[in-house]
mmCIF file of C-alpha atoms and ligand atoms in Angstrom:
data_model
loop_
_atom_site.group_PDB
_atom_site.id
_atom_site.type_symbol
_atom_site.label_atom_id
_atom_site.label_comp_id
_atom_site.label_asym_id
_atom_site.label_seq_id
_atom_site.Cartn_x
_atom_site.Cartn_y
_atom_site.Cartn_z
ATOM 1 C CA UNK A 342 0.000 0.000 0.000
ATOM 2 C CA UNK A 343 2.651 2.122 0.881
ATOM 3 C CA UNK A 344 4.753 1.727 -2.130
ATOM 4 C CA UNK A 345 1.612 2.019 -4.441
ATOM 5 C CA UNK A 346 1.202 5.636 -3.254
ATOM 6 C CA UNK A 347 4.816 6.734 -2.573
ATOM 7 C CA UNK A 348 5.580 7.650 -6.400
ATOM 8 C CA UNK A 349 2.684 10.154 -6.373
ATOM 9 C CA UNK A 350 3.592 11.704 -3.213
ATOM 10 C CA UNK A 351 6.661 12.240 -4.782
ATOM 11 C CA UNK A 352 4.989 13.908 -7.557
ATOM 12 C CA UNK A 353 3.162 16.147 -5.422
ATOM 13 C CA UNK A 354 6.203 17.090 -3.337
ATOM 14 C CA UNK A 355 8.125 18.079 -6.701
ATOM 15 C CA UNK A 356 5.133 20.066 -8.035
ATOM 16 C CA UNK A 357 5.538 22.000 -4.629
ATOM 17 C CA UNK A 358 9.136 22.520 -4.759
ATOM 18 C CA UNK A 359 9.371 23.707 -8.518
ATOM 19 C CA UNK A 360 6.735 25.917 -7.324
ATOM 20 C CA UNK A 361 8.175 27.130 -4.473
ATOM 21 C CA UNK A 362 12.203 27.193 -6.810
ATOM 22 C CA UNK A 363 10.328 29.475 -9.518
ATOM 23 C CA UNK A 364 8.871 32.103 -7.494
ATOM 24 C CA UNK A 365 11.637 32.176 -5.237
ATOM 25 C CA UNK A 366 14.056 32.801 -8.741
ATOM 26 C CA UNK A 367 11.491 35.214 -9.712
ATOM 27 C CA UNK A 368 11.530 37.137 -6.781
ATOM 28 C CA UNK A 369 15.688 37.064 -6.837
ATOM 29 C CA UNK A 370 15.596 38.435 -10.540
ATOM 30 C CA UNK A 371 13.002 40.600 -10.414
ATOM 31 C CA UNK A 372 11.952 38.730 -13.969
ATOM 32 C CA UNK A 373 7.952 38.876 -14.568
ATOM 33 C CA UNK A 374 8.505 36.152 -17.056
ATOM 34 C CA UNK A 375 9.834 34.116 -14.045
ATOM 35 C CA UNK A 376 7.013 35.272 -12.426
ATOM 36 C CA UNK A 377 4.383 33.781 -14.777
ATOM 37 C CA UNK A 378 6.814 30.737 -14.883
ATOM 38 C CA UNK A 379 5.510 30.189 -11.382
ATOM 39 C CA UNK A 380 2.386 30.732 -11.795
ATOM 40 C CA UNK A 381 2.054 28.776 -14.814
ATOM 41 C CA UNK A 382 3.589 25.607 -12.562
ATOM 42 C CA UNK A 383 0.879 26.792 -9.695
ATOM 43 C CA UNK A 384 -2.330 27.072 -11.961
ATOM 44 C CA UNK A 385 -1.483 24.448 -14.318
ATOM 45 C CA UNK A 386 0.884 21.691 -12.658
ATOM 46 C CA UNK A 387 -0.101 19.881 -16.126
ATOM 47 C CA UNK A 388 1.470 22.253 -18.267
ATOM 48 C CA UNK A 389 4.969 21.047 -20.048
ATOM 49 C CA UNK A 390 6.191 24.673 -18.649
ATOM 50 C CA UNK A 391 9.623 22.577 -17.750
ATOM 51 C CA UNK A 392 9.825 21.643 -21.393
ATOM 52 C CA UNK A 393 9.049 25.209 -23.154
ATOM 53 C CA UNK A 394 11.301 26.950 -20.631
ATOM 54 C CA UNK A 395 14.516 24.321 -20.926
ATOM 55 C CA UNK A 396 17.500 25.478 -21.217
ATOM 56 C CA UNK A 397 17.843 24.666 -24.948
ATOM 57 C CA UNK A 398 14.522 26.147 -25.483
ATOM 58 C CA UNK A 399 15.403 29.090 -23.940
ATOM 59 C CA UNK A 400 19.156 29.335 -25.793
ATOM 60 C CA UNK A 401 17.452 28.779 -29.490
ATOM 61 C CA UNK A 402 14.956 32.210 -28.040
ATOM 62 C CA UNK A 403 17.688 34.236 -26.817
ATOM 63 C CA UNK A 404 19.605 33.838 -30.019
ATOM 64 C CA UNK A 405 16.500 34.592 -32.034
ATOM 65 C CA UNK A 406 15.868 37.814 -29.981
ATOM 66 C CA UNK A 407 19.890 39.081 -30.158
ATOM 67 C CA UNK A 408 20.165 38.649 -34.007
ATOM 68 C CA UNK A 409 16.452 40.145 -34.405
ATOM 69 C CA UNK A 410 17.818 43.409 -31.996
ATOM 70 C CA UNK A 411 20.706 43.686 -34.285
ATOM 71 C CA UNK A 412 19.310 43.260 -37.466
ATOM 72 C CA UNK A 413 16.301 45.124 -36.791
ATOM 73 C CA UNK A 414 16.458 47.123 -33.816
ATOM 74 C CA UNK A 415 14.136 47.047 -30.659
ATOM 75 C CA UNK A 416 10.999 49.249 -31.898
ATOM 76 C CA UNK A 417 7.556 47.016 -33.379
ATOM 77 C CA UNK A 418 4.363 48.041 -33.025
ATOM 78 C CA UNK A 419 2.377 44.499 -34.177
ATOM 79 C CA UNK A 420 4.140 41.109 -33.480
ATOM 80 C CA UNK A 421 2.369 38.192 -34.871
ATOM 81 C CA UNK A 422 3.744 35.134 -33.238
ATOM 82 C CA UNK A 423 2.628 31.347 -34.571
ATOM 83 C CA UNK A 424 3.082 28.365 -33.833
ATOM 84 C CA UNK A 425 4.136 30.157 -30.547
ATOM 85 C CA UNK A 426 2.781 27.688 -27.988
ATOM 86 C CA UNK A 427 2.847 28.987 -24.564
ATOM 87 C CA UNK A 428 4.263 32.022 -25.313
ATOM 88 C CA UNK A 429 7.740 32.047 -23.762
ATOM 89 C CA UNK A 430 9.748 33.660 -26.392
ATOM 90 C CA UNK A 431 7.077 36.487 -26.385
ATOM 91 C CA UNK A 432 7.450 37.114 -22.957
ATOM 92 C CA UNK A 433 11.461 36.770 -23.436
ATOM 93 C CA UNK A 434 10.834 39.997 -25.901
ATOM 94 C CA UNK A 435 8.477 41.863 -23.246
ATOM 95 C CA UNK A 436 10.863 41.656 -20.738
ATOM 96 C CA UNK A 437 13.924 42.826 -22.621
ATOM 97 C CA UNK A 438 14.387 46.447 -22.188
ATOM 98 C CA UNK A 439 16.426 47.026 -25.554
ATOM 99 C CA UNK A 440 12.659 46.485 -27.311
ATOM 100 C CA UNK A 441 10.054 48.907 -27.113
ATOM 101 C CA UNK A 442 6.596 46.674 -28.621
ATOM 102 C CA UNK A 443 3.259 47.413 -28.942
ATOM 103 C CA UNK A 444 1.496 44.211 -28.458
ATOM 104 C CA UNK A 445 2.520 40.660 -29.195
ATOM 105 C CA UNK A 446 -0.244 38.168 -31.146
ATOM 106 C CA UNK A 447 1.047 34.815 -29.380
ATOM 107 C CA UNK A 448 -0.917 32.288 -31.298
ATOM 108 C CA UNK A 449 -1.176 28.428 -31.751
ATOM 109 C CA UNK A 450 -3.371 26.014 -33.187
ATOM 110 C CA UNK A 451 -3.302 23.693 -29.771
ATOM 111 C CA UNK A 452 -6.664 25.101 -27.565
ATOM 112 C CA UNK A 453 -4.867 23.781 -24.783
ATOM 113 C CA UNK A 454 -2.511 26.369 -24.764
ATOM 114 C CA UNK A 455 -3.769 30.081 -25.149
ATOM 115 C CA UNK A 456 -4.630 29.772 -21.414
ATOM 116 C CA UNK A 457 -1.336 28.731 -20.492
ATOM 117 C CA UNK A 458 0.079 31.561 -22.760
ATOM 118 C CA UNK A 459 -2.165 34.288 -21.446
ATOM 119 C CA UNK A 460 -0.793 33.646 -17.516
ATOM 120 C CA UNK A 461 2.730 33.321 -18.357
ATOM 121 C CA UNK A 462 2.546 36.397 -20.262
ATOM 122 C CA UNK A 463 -0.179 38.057 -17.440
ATOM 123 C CA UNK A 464 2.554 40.728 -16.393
ATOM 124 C CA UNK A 465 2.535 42.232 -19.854
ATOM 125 C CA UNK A 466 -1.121 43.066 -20.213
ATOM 126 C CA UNK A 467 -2.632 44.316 -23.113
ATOM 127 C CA UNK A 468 0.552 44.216 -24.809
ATOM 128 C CA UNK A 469 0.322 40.286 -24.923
ATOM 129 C CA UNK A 470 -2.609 38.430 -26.319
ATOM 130 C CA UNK A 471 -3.005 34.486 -26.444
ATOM 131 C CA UNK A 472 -5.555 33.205 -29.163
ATOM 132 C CA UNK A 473 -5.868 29.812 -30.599
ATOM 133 C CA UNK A 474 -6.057 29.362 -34.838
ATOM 134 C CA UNK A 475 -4.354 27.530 -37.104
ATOM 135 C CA UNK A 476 -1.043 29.743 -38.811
ATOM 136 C CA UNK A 477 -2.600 28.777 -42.481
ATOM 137 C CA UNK A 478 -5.907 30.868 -41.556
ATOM 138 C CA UNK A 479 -4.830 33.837 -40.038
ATOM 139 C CA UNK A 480 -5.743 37.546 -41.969
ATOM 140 C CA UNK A 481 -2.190 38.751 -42.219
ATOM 141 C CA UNK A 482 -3.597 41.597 -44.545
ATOM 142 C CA UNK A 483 -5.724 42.611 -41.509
ATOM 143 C CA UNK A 484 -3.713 41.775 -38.964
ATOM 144 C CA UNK A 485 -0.760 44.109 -40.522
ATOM 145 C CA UNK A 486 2.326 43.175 -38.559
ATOM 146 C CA UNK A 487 5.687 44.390 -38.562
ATOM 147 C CA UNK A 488 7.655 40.730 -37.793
ATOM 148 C CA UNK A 489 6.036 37.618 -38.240
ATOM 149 C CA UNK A 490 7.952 35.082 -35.801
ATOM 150 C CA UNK A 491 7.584 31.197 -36.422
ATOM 151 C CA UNK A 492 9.787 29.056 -34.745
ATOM 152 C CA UNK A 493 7.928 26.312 -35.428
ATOM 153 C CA UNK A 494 8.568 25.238 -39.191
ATOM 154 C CA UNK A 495 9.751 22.135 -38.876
ATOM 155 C CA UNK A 496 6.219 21.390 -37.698
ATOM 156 C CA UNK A 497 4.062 22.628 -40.412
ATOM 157 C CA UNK A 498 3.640 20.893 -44.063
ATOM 158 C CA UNK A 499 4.443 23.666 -46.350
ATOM 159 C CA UNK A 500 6.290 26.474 -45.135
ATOM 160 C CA UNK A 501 6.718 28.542 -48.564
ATOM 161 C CA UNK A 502 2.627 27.622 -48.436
ATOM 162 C CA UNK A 503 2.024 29.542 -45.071
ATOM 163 C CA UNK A 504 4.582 32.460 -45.843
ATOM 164 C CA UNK A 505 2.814 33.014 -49.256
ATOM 165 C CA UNK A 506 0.246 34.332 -46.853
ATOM 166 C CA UNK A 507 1.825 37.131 -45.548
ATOM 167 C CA UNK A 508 2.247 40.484 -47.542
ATOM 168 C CA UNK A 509 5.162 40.977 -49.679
ATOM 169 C CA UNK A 510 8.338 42.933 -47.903
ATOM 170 C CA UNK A 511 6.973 41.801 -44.279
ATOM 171 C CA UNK A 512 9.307 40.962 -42.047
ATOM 172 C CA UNK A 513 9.907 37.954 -40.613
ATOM 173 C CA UNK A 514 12.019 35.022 -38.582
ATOM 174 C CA UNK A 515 11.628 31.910 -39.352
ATOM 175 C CA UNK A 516 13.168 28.598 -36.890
ATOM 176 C CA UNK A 517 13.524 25.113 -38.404
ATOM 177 C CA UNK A 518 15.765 22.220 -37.521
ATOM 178 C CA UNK A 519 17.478 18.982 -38.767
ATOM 179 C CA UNK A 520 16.078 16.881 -35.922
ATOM 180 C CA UNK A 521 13.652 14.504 -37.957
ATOM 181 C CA UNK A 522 13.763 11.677 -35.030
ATOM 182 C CA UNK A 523 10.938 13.988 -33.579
ATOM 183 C CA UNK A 524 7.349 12.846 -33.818
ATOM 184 C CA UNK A 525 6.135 16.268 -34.068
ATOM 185 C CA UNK A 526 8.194 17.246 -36.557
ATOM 186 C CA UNK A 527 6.636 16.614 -39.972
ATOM 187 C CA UNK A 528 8.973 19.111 -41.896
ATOM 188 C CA UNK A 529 12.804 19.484 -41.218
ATOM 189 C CA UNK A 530 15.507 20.607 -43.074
ATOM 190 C CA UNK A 531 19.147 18.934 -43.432
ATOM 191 C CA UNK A 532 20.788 22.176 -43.790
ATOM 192 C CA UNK A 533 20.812 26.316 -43.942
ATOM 193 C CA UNK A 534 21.322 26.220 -47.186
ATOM 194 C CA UNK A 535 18.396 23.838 -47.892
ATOM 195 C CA UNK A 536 15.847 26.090 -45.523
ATOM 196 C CA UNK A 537 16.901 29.672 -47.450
ATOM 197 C CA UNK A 538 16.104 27.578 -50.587
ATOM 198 C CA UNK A 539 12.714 26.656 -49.043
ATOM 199 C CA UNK A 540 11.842 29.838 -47.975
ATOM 200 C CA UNK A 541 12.749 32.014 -50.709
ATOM 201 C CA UNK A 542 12.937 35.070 -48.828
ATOM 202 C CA UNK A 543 12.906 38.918 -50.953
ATOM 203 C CA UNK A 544 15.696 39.346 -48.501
ATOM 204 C CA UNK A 545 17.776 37.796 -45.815
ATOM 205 C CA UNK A 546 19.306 40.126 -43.121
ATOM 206 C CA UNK A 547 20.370 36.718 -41.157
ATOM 207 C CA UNK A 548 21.235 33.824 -41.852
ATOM 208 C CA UNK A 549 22.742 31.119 -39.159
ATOM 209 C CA UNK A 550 22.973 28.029 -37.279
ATOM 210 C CA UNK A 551 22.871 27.289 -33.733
ATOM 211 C CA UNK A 552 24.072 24.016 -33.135
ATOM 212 C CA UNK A 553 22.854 21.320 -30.357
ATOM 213 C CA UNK A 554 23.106 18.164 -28.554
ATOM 214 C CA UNK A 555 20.502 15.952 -30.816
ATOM 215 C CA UNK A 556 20.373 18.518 -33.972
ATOM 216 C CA UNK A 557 20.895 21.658 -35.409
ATOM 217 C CA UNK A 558 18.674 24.936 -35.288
ATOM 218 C CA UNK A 559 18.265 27.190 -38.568
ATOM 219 C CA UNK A 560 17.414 30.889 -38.747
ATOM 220 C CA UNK A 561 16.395 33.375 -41.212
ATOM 221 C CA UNK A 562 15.812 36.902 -40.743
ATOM 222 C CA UNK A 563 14.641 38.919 -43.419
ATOM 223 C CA UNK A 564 11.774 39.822 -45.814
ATOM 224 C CA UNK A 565 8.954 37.957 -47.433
HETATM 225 C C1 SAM B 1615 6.363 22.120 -29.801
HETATM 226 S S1 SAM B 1615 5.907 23.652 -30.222
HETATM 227 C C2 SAM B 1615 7.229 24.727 -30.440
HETATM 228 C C3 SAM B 1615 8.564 24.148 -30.848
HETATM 229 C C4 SAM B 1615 9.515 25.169 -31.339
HETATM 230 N N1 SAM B 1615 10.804 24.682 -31.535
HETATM 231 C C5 SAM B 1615 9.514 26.426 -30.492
HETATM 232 O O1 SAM B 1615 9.626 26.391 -29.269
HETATM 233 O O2 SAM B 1615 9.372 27.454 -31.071
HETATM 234 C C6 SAM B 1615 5.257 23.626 -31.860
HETATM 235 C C7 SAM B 1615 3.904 24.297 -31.829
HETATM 236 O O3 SAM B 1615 3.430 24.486 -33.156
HETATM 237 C C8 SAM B 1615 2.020 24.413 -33.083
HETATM 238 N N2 SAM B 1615 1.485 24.245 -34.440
HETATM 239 C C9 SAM B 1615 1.638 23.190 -35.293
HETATM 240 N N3 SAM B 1615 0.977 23.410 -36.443
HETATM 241 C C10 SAM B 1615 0.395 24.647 -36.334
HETATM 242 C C11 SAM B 1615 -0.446 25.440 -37.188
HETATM 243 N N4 SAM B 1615 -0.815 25.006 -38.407
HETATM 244 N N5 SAM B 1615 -0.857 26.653 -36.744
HETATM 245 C C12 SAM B 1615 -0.494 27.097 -35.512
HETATM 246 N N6 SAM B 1615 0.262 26.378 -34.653
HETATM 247 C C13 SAM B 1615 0.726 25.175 -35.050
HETATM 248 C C14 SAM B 1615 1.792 23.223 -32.154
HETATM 249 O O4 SAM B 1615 0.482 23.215 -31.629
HETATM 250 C C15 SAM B 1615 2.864 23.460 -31.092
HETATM 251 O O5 SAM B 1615 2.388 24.169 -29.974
#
């Protein structure tokens, strides 16, 4: 009996302690990123927080964010965001003081995670918005942004399909990777070379590789 309920306990016990690890990082920093960390891990102890916020995720989002500041500068006033899950590299530009933004569109196809997205990103306010839709149906000629991000190409069919979407001289930054051993990932490239070829960008400002344990992360910056 006892050794039937001692792996749960366990469980719980973690749960408490990441709980108790973020806030008490958060409140050490000062972050409000860290902040919603916590209270992701409070509100939704289901959540794959651990996994969005590794430190691999988080060294493929800071690299994304330098190379975007120095390509582009810090000042946006629409950020469309796909594919963006719960929202962590949008709170990793919210926080950063070199950007000045005037609201981030955080969106994902998954309903399970806008509500996720919306309280890690709760310190931001209006200047963060969660909704769920699929990257293919999204009014881009409404929606008028001034950087498309997706960092999630190697898990959609047909990229030059989606970016054919978005008006002509937008900018964007595109993510994919070589790591096909994924489930997920229904669309990876084998090299740089063979992503800039995929994408066809009007321009490329950046263009780089971030390599990793397992695989290899691409990056384009430029202009559809
Ligand atoms: C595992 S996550 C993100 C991985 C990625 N390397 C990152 O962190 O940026 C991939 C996300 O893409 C979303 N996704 C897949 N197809 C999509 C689509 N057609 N429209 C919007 N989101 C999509 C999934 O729901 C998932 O949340």
């Amino acid at each position: 009996m006892q050794e039937a309920t001692r792996p749960a306990e366990a469980e719980q016990d973690w749960h408490a302690d990441a709980f108790d690890l973020a806030r008490g990082v958060a409140a050490y920093t000062g972050s409000p990123l860290l902040k919603g960390v916590a209270r992701v891990i409070g509100r939704y102890p289901q959540a794959a927080i651990a996994n969005a916020f590794n430190h691999k995720q988080v060294a493929c989002k800071t690299w994304a964010r330098d190379r975007l500041f120095e390509c582009a500068g810090g000042a946006f006033g629409r950020i469309c965001i796909v594919g963006g899950w719960y929202g962590v590299l949008a709170g990793m530009l919210l926080e950063d003081h070199r950007f000045t933004i005037g609201q981030i569109e955080n969106s994902d196809i998954d309903p399970d995670v806008a509500a996720i997205a919306q309280t890690l990103n709760e310190a931001f306010g209006d200047r963060f918005r969660a909704l769920t839709a699929d990257m293919y149906r999204l009014d881009y000629m409404r929606l008028r942004p001034d950087l498309v991000i997706n960092t999630s190409c190697e898990h959609i069919p047909d990229l030059r399909a989606w970016l054919s979407l978005i008006p002509s001289g937008t900018r964007v930054l595109l993510q994919s990777n070589d790591y096909f051993a994924h489930p997920t990932h229904v669309a990876c490239v084998n090299s740089l070379a063979e992503f800039e070829k995929l994408a066809r960008l009007s321009r490329v400002d950046f263009a780089g590789e971030l390599p990793q344990k397992k695989y290899t992360r691409f990056m384009l910056i430029g202009r559809v």
